[in-house]
XYZ file of C-alpha atoms in Angstrom:
599
model
C 29.786 -5.306 -4.781
C 32.526 -7.640 -5.892
C 34.142 -6.833 -9.187
C 32.356 -9.622 -11.048
C 28.978 -8.179 -10.025
C 29.816 -4.559 -10.715
C 27.345 -2.905 -13.050
C 28.556 -1.644 -16.403
C 28.848 2.036 -17.135
C 26.242 3.399 -19.507
C 28.793 4.130 -22.204
C 29.966 0.507 -22.122
C 26.544 -0.963 -22.950
C 26.451 -2.182 -26.601
C 24.304 -0.034 -28.881
C 22.251 -3.089 -29.865
C 21.091 -3.422 -26.239
C 20.032 0.230 -25.846
C 17.000 2.092 -27.099
C 17.548 4.581 -29.896
C 16.576 7.901 -28.368
C 18.233 9.641 -31.290
C 15.177 8.530 -33.261
C 13.399 11.327 -31.353
C 16.168 13.952 -31.503
C 19.493 13.383 -33.232
C 21.358 15.599 -30.749
C 20.808 17.409 -27.472
C 21.015 20.673 -29.436
C 18.020 19.550 -31.526
C 16.176 18.736 -28.310
C 16.969 22.169 -26.829
C 15.775 23.872 -29.986
C 12.473 21.983 -29.853
C 12.056 22.678 -26.138
C 12.735 26.397 -26.536
C 10.249 26.618 -29.398
C 7.351 25.478 -27.187
C 6.830 28.965 -25.699
C 6.307 30.524 -29.145
C 3.930 27.691 -30.074
C 1.869 28.429 -26.965
C 1.775 32.131 -27.856
C 0.524 31.226 -31.338
C -2.271 29.092 -29.871
C -3.448 31.887 -27.588
C -3.878 34.178 -30.622
C -6.887 32.068 -31.621
C -8.820 33.043 -28.480
C -12.202 34.502 -29.422
C -12.078 33.213 -33.009
C -13.189 29.585 -32.743
C -16.675 30.155 -34.150
C -15.013 30.304 -37.559
C -14.361 26.753 -38.861
C -11.054 27.638 -40.508
C -9.783 29.385 -37.383
C -10.879 26.402 -35.309
C -9.064 23.987 -37.608
C -5.914 26.113 -37.526
C -6.106 26.334 -33.729
C -6.588 22.603 -33.165
C -3.846 21.824 -35.678
C -1.507 24.162 -33.782
C -2.430 22.448 -30.499
C -1.730 19.004 -31.974
C 1.618 20.175 -33.324
C 2.553 21.674 -29.956
C 1.487 18.587 -27.984
C 3.368 16.214 -30.289
C 6.472 18.350 -29.864
C 6.078 18.815 -26.108
C 5.473 15.105 -25.513
C 8.597 14.264 -27.533
C 10.649 16.887 -25.680
C 9.565 15.575 -22.286
C 9.920 11.909 -23.263
C 13.469 12.394 -24.549
C 14.592 14.226 -21.408
C 12.894 11.865 -18.997
C 14.076 8.682 -20.695
C 17.653 9.953 -20.802
C 17.400 10.749 -17.094
C 16.120 7.240 -16.411
C 19.168 5.682 -18.072
C 21.483 7.509 -15.638
C 19.790 8.949 -12.559
C 23.104 10.324 -11.302
C 23.605 12.532 -14.373
C 22.751 16.038 -13.178
C 22.435 17.456 -16.690
C 19.793 14.861 -17.544
C 17.896 15.584 -14.331
C 18.035 19.355 -14.971
C 16.780 18.886 -18.528
C 13.794 16.906 -17.246
C 13.044 19.549 -14.619
C 13.126 22.265 -17.283
C 10.215 20.574 -19.067
C 7.854 20.507 -16.087
C 6.816 24.196 -16.161
C 6.008 23.813 -19.860
C 3.376 21.176 -19.046
C 1.452 23.588 -16.802
C 1.920 26.456 -19.264
C 0.539 24.329 -22.087
C -2.500 23.418 -20.021
C -3.129 27.075 -19.183
C -2.548 28.270 -22.758
C -5.181 25.869 -24.114
C -7.703 26.501 -21.333
C -9.820 28.831 -23.498
C -10.625 26.227 -26.153
C -13.262 24.069 -24.479
C -15.234 26.931 -22.849
C -15.235 28.840 -26.137
C -16.469 25.860 -28.111
C -19.190 25.162 -25.582
C -20.335 28.761 -25.804
C -21.358 28.044 -29.417
C -24.906 26.849 -30.123
C -24.994 23.109 -29.527
C -26.134 22.365 -33.086
C -23.236 24.412 -34.444
C -20.738 22.323 -32.539
C -22.473 19.103 -33.579
C -22.125 20.009 -37.248
C -18.709 21.671 -36.992
C -16.857 18.472 -37.929
C -18.559 18.540 -41.323
C -17.774 22.206 -41.993
C -14.266 21.485 -43.288
C -12.648 18.154 -44.285
C -9.825 18.733 -41.823
C -12.227 18.976 -38.880
C -13.665 15.490 -39.378
C -10.958 13.877 -37.258
C -12.112 15.956 -34.277
C -15.723 14.702 -34.401
C -15.311 12.344 -31.425
C -13.664 15.145 -29.451
C -16.619 17.441 -30.159
C -19.032 14.662 -29.191
C -17.229 14.075 -25.925
C -17.083 17.795 -25.220
C -20.848 18.093 -25.569
C -21.325 15.080 -23.305
C -19.465 16.845 -20.504
C -20.725 20.336 -21.273
C -22.270 20.937 -17.849
C -18.916 20.262 -16.162
C -16.798 22.697 -18.205
C -16.264 26.128 -16.653
C -15.692 29.560 -18.127
C -12.389 30.395 -19.789
C -11.212 32.329 -16.729
C -12.224 29.542 -14.349
C -10.560 26.851 -16.473
C -7.345 28.888 -16.601
C -7.529 29.325 -12.821
C -7.986 25.577 -12.260
C -5.037 24.837 -14.540
C -2.861 27.108 -12.406
C -3.880 25.267 -9.216
C -2.485 21.956 -10.466
C 0.811 22.242 -8.632
C -0.906 23.311 -5.405
C -3.373 20.429 -5.555
C -0.476 18.017 -6.033
C 1.150 19.123 -2.759
C -0.190 16.214 -0.683
C 0.931 13.643 -3.257
C 4.350 15.265 -3.680
C 4.866 15.521 0.080
C 3.909 11.864 0.503
C 6.386 10.876 -2.227
C 9.257 12.828 -0.665
C 8.450 11.552 2.803
C 8.267 7.867 1.872
C 11.178 7.867 -0.568
C 13.632 10.231 1.084
C 12.814 11.041 4.698
C 11.467 7.825 6.229
C 14.106 5.562 7.767
C 13.512 2.013 8.925
C 15.299 0.092 11.697
C 17.598 -2.740 10.729
C 15.894 -6.087 10.272
C 16.811 -9.735 10.602
C 18.629 -11.140 7.575
C 18.857 -14.688 6.247
C 22.176 -15.088 8.047
C 20.633 -14.259 11.421
C 22.317 -10.864 11.587
C 20.736 -7.418 11.398
C 20.743 -5.817 7.976
C 19.353 -2.701 6.315
C 15.592 -2.515 5.760
C 14.172 -0.342 2.991
C 11.036 -0.289 0.847
C 12.961 -1.666 -2.109
C 14.359 -4.548 -0.017
C 11.139 -5.307 1.868
C 9.717 -7.631 -0.802
C 12.955 -9.623 -0.676
C 12.539 -10.190 3.056
C 8.874 -11.241 2.985
C 9.665 -13.769 0.274
C 12.177 -15.430 2.595
C 11.631 -19.085 3.487
C 12.526 -18.137 7.076
C 9.355 -17.071 8.905
C 11.347 -15.043 11.436
C 12.871 -12.954 8.629
C 9.429 -12.291 7.151
C 7.861 -11.397 10.481
C 10.672 -9.090 11.590
C 10.660 -7.117 8.334
C 6.866 -6.813 8.407
C 6.637 -5.604 11.996
C 9.471 -3.103 11.650
C 8.343 -1.657 8.318
C 4.731 -1.174 9.341
C 5.608 0.005 12.847
C 7.529 2.811 11.152
C 4.475 3.754 9.080
C 2.356 3.610 12.228
C 4.645 6.117 13.937
C 3.533 8.673 11.312
C -0.131 7.587 11.281
C -1.561 11.052 11.924
C 0.679 12.691 9.339
C -0.331 10.158 6.697
C -3.993 10.576 7.600
C -3.646 14.343 7.193
C -1.931 14.013 3.805
C -4.499 11.566 2.478
C -7.359 13.681 3.789
C -5.901 16.700 1.972
C -5.647 14.684 -1.240
C -9.282 13.566 -0.989
C -10.421 17.119 -0.279
C -8.521 18.293 -3.339
C -10.552 15.801 -5.376
C -13.708 17.043 -3.684
C -12.798 20.622 -4.636
C -12.537 19.618 -8.299
C -15.690 17.487 -8.341
C -17.724 20.183 -6.586
C -16.345 22.957 -8.779
C -17.219 20.965 -11.883
C -20.689 20.171 -10.496
C -20.420 16.394 -10.171
C -22.647 14.545 -7.679
C -19.647 12.650 -6.265
C -15.892 12.303 -6.542
C -16.310 8.817 -7.990
C -18.514 10.112 -10.801
C -16.060 12.933 -11.489
C -13.152 10.499 -11.772
C -14.994 8.010 -14.004
C -16.580 10.634 -16.221
C -13.292 11.490 -17.932
C -13.501 8.127 -19.687
C -17.306 7.922 -19.725
C -17.163 4.848 -17.493
C -20.497 4.116 -15.810
C -20.398 4.066 -12.012
C -22.145 0.699 -12.287
C -18.916 -0.786 -13.748
C -16.971 0.257 -10.641
C -19.660 -1.020 -8.288
C -20.122 -4.272 -10.203
C -16.367 -4.901 -10.066
C -16.578 -4.821 -6.273
C -19.832 -6.788 -6.039
C -18.770 -9.653 -8.339
C -15.452 -9.923 -6.480
C -17.383 -10.284 -3.222
C -19.196 -13.293 -4.696
C -15.908 -15.108 -5.276
C -14.225 -14.294 -1.961
C -14.833 -17.882 -0.733
C -12.424 -19.013 -3.467
C -9.767 -16.614 -2.147
C -10.396 -17.998 1.341
C -9.903 -21.525 -0.067
C -6.607 -20.447 -1.592
C -5.488 -19.051 1.753
C -6.144 -22.435 3.375
C -4.055 -24.127 0.688
C -1.239 -21.627 1.244
C -1.293 -22.335 4.945
C -1.045 -26.063 4.264
C 1.779 -25.691 1.737
C 3.792 -23.437 4.044
C 3.262 -25.802 6.957
C 2.526 -22.984 9.409
C 0.184 -23.074 12.395
C -1.094 -19.592 11.595
C -1.017 -17.786 8.244
C -0.079 -14.095 8.554
C -0.299 -11.435 5.864
C 3.478 -11.395 5.655
C 3.381 -15.064 4.637
C 1.378 -14.469 1.466
C 4.314 -13.571 -0.760
C 6.702 -16.376 0.127
C 6.884 -18.872 -2.764
C 5.005 -22.043 -1.903
C 6.230 -23.763 -5.063
C 9.894 -23.769 -6.043
C 10.678 -21.608 -9.060
C 12.113 -23.525 -12.044
C 15.848 -22.966 -12.153
C 15.972 -23.044 -15.938
C 17.791 -19.925 -17.169
C 16.407 -18.224 -20.258
C 18.731 -16.175 -22.404
C 17.377 -13.177 -24.276
C 17.534 -15.105 -27.551
C 15.623 -17.998 -25.987
C 13.053 -15.530 -24.702
C 12.540 -14.236 -28.236
C 11.868 -17.774 -29.459
C 9.396 -18.397 -26.647
C 7.544 -15.149 -27.366
C 7.318 -16.061 -31.044
C 5.494 -19.256 -30.109
C 3.463 -17.906 -27.195
C 2.126 -14.868 -29.071
C 1.390 -16.787 -32.281
C -2.401 -16.575 -31.666
C -2.098 -12.831 -32.395
C -1.034 -13.527 -35.981
C 1.992 -13.231 -38.235
C 1.687 -9.491 -38.810
C 1.663 -8.818 -35.071
C 4.769 -10.971 -34.638
C 6.539 -9.303 -37.552
C 5.869 -5.835 -36.149
C 6.849 -6.858 -32.615
C 10.185 -8.324 -33.705
C 10.885 -5.330 -35.923
C 10.563 -3.279 -32.733
C 12.825 -5.607 -30.745
C 15.450 -5.292 -33.473
C 14.814 -1.616 -34.188
C 15.932 0.182 -31.060
C 12.726 0.056 -29.015
C 14.177 -1.766 -25.978
C 16.764 -0.678 -23.413
C 17.306 -4.052 -21.799
C 20.536 -4.199 -19.767
C 21.316 -2.814 -16.322
C 23.940 -0.112 -15.968
C 25.189 2.169 -13.220
C 22.508 4.684 -12.271
C 19.788 3.194 -14.453
C 16.318 3.449 -13.007
C 14.871 0.182 -11.717
C 11.589 -1.280 -12.920
C 10.127 -1.343 -16.395
C 7.827 0.721 -18.583
C 6.741 1.372 -22.155
C 6.595 4.931 -23.499
C 4.966 5.677 -26.835
C 6.235 8.727 -28.741
C 3.785 9.697 -31.473
C 5.418 9.984 -34.884
C 8.478 8.012 -33.766
C 7.867 4.642 -32.082
C 7.452 3.193 -28.571
C 10.357 2.696 -26.172
C 10.752 0.021 -23.473
C 12.947 0.275 -20.394
C 13.748 -2.865 -18.402
C 16.647 -4.725 -16.796
C 17.109 -8.168 -18.309
C 17.955 -11.207 -16.196
C 17.865 -14.776 -17.492
C 14.568 -15.645 -15.776
C 10.946 -16.289 -16.612
C 10.086 -13.031 -14.830
C 12.173 -11.139 -17.382
C 10.390 -12.839 -20.295
C 7.051 -11.942 -18.722
C 8.145 -8.329 -18.230
C 9.271 -8.103 -21.858
C 5.962 -9.584 -23.046
C 4.039 -7.141 -20.840
C 5.882 -4.005 -21.926
C 5.867 -5.001 -25.583
C 2.112 -5.447 -25.261
C 1.887 -1.783 -24.255
C 4.272 -0.869 -27.060
C 2.303 -2.703 -29.740
C -0.857 -0.967 -28.527
C 0.901 2.391 -28.905
C 2.422 1.378 -32.249
C -0.874 0.313 -33.832
C -2.779 3.255 -32.356
C -0.268 5.760 -33.751
C -0.143 3.962 -37.097
C -3.915 3.979 -37.582
C -5.120 7.135 -35.820
C -4.568 10.845 -36.133
C -2.791 12.267 -33.115
C -6.018 13.576 -31.581
C -7.481 10.035 -31.518
C -4.306 8.062 -30.845
C -4.027 8.112 -27.062
C -5.779 5.166 -25.431
C -7.238 5.543 -21.974
C -5.911 4.197 -18.693
C -8.973 1.934 -18.622
C -7.666 0.190 -21.763
C -3.951 0.563 -21.032
C -3.358 -2.701 -19.140
C -5.407 -4.844 -21.513
C -2.813 -5.314 -24.258
C 0.057 -5.873 -21.828
C -1.812 -8.419 -19.714
C -3.144 -10.249 -22.775
C 0.474 -10.896 -23.760
C 1.337 -12.022 -20.231
C -1.582 -14.460 -20.161
C -0.744 -15.905 -23.581
C 2.821 -16.450 -22.374
C 1.658 -18.105 -19.167
C -0.730 -20.415 -21.038
C 2.156 -21.406 -23.344
C 4.449 -22.166 -20.405
C 1.735 -24.261 -18.730
C 1.211 -26.234 -21.912
C 4.918 -27.061 -22.222
C 5.726 -27.559 -18.521
C 6.647 -30.768 -16.741
C 4.748 -31.554 -13.510
C 7.096 -29.598 -11.241
C 7.064 -26.566 -13.522
C 3.300 -26.855 -13.860
C 2.922 -26.414 -10.102
C 4.885 -23.198 -10.338
C 2.924 -21.729 -13.238
C -0.446 -22.671 -11.752
C 0.521 -20.934 -8.531
C 1.782 -17.952 -10.536
C -1.643 -17.666 -12.185
C -3.277 -17.742 -8.752
C -0.921 -15.068 -7.443
C -1.523 -12.830 -10.453
C -5.281 -12.934 -9.907
C -4.917 -12.530 -6.147
C -2.696 -9.461 -6.420
C -4.059 -7.858 -9.597
C -7.763 -8.511 -9.089
C -8.682 -9.380 -5.478
C -6.130 -7.039 -3.889
C -6.735 -4.146 -6.294
C -10.494 -4.434 -5.803
C -9.907 -4.260 -2.044
C -7.996 -1.030 -2.726
C -10.841 0.227 -4.904
C -13.389 -0.460 -2.192
C -11.199 1.363 0.341
C -11.148 4.423 -1.920
C -14.897 4.292 -2.400
C -15.543 4.138 1.337
C -13.067 6.882 2.259
C -14.301 9.305 -0.380
C -17.914 8.647 0.594
C -16.979 9.339 4.222
C -15.670 12.792 3.311
C -18.755 13.500 1.215
C -20.863 12.577 4.251
C -18.962 15.066 6.386
C -16.768 12.582 8.258
C -13.147 13.336 9.106
C -10.512 10.937 7.783
C -8.665 10.425 11.027
C -6.026 7.748 11.456
C -8.509 5.689 13.501
C -11.149 5.956 10.763
C -8.790 4.941 7.965
C -7.281 2.077 9.916
C -10.722 0.781 10.860
C -11.880 0.717 7.232
C -8.665 -1.003 6.170
C -8.822 -3.752 8.771
C -12.516 -4.455 8.126
C -11.851 -4.886 4.399
C -8.915 -7.228 4.986
C -11.067 -9.398 7.275
C -13.734 -9.563 4.575
C -11.361 -10.332 1.692
C -8.939 -12.766 3.326
C -11.290 -14.485 5.766
C -10.729 -16.053 9.157
C -7.851 -18.183 7.887
C -5.386 -15.252 7.866
C -4.075 -13.540 11.005
C -4.276 -9.740 10.822
C -1.409 -8.422 12.910
C -2.012 -5.079 14.558
C 0.614 -3.303 12.425
C -1.377 -4.181 9.290
C -3.681 -1.259 10.052
C -0.915 1.008 8.699
C -0.793 -0.711 5.294
C -3.214 1.707 3.613
C -0.655 4.503 4.168
C 1.926 2.570 2.146
C -0.103 2.618 -1.104
C 1.007 5.563 -3.301
C -1.761 4.895 -5.833
C -4.298 6.287 -3.369
C -3.028 9.723 -4.347
C -4.414 9.092 -7.841
C -8.118 8.797 -6.964
C -10.061 5.834 -8.351
C -7.167 4.627 -10.468
C -6.412 1.152 -9.108
C -9.723 -0.486 -10.058
C -8.510 -0.318 -13.658
C -5.827 -2.917 -12.903
C -8.630 -5.331 -12.059
C -10.873 -4.409 -15.001
C -7.886 -4.477 -17.348
C -6.895 -7.942 -16.140
C -10.448 -9.253 -16.516
C -10.686 -7.830 -20.050
C -7.283 -9.311 -20.940
C -8.224 -12.715 -19.526
C -11.347 -12.708 -21.693
C -9.497 -11.591 -24.818
C -6.616 -14.036 -24.397
C -9.157 -16.868 -24.053
C -10.911 -15.716 -27.228
C -7.797 -15.380 -29.410
C -6.569 -18.808 -28.243
C -9.857 -20.613 -28.842
C -11.911 -18.698 -31.428
C -9.478 -18.278 -34.297
C -9.061 -15.509 -36.842
C -12.283 -13.615 -36.111
C -11.248 -13.075 -32.486
C -7.707 -12.232 -33.591
C -8.887 -9.551 -36.015
C -11.264 -8.089 -33.434
C -8.384 -7.834 -30.973
C -6.019 -6.228 -33.485
C -8.802 -3.782 -34.325
C -8.907 -2.845 -30.644
C -5.146 -2.182 -30.636
C -5.515 0.026 -33.710
C -8.457 1.997 -32.306
C -6.430 4.143 -29.888
C -8.761 6.650 -28.272
C -11.165 6.967 -31.201
C -14.196 6.047 -29.092
C -15.114 5.419 -25.470
C -13.232 2.588 -23.760
C -16.351 0.558 -23.027
C -17.337 0.679 -26.713
C -13.849 -0.190 -27.989
C -13.700 -3.247 -25.730
C -17.216 -4.269 -26.759
C -16.074 -4.162 -30.383
C -13.200 -6.470 -29.430
C -15.598 -8.924 -27.776
C -15.537 -7.894 -24.107
C -18.535 -6.298 -22.413
C -17.228 -4.592 -19.287
C -20.744 -3.513 -18.310
C -21.553 -7.206 -17.733
C -20.225 -9.534 -15.060
C -18.860 -11.982 -17.674
C -15.183 -10.811 -17.768
C -14.850 -11.169 -13.997
C -16.727 -14.470 -13.988
C -14.275 -15.787 -16.614
C -11.324 -14.547 -14.542
C -12.537 -16.051 -11.285
C -13.398 -19.328 -13.008
C -9.792 -19.468 -14.186
C -8.749 -18.872 -10.572
C -10.926 -21.764 -9.384
C -9.672 -24.071 -12.163
C -6.031 -23.350 -11.324
C -6.760 -23.893 -7.646
C -8.464 -27.227 -8.384
C -5.508 -28.382 -10.506
C -2.960 -27.291 -7.916
C -4.798 -29.119 -5.140
C -5.103 -32.249 -7.308
C -1.378 -32.336 -8.169
C -0.389 -31.769 -4.549
C -2.657 -34.552 -3.323
């Protein structure tokens, strides 16, 4: 790097531009003290074993668990977030590593609670919440425990399963090490016509190139490398699926899909309907592919062409202060209190916004119960940065309102709901930008909408269908060989993208590049979350205060009920096809407008 592009050292970043981790622990010594106290807290919890039939003992036990989990989550968050600000700092990395064994120990120490409660007469557990005032906040937990009673094992078996966590994660961990550390790619063609380094992190840069040769070369070389390990990847994924099968069988579920969805009480019909409704609208995706081909001016549209911008990005730079002003206007449909709380967070040490040497790339929001949320990002003066800030602050406001309105035991929202608040903010921002755009900018934002729905809904549903088919294959006794996995992947891509897109042979390796497949049946929630957010953003923009209050009530509800019910209360029925129909109608409308402007 030239000197003018050299990243700042962490210590040179102004305090106003960094998150305030000392809001969690004032000093590292305070953090160490809290970390070292976890072991004694776990020992205290285990003393309640065999005593949970007594309401007071149960209350004391659950209170001790809450106290321990609040402390442990703060201890881990502090260490991990420090490590993310400087990945080269060995002390930070060691501190994070020292927390990991505590997570497994905590799981094992609490393993007796659910089996012991379920050993009580069912009526006793149903009425336990009314036995003491302090137990009332655990009523939903007791309800959910009874719902899954047949899938909870004995105390000894639960403790055994908890101890197998690290073993069952072997396939995922091996995949992560292999793809991030061990795999090397050949040099690829750069914009200047010379060979340059190819890596996963640089791949997206190459396939966004306006030069088709650069895109093609990077694609073929990256996926050819994955293909060279096709049998290894097939073995790792097969082991991961069989690990899921071990858990689902041990817990007496009819299928791995039902086991995965049952944690959030999500009906299997929601998963299946997500796939089926998406199939209905595939002709619209095919129409978009034809438009892309026309805009790119290519004789044949390849998969590596899909990410190249077909509309020039507006060159308008947005400073951080300008971004704040835009967010104030764009998020106005959420109300003055929401805006006041959001800006108090922006000014109150929630956001770590500038790049520095060793800082982790990407962005995330991390809620710390009893403190406040924290956002990590790297600000650049672009629309993408505004969108990222809106997205992560959506997560943060969800965490903020959940923690403010719920006891700890009911504060954690599910993954199913997690992307709703963030994407609602993104959509409100995008609608605002469309409304205030000139014709050239409007082309860009319309295409951005189309790309969001293509990648977050169509593509994620393709992933979800791949998972469904592969897990069903194992349940039917089939082996997940490289040939089998590649065949499923290519068939799905033909179905989703249609005859207008060329499927190069190397594409059959793409499934092995998706790390989310090592978190079974996770990715469909990106699609459901987007559809729910699209519906909610439409409602708060068009239906006034009633919709606004329903949405804010959703943010405040945390994990106090099942996700489907919480979204229904907010005005979105995820058991119906409506949220996806609304989303795909938006896709069609944007496509119509884009075609009209271009003509």
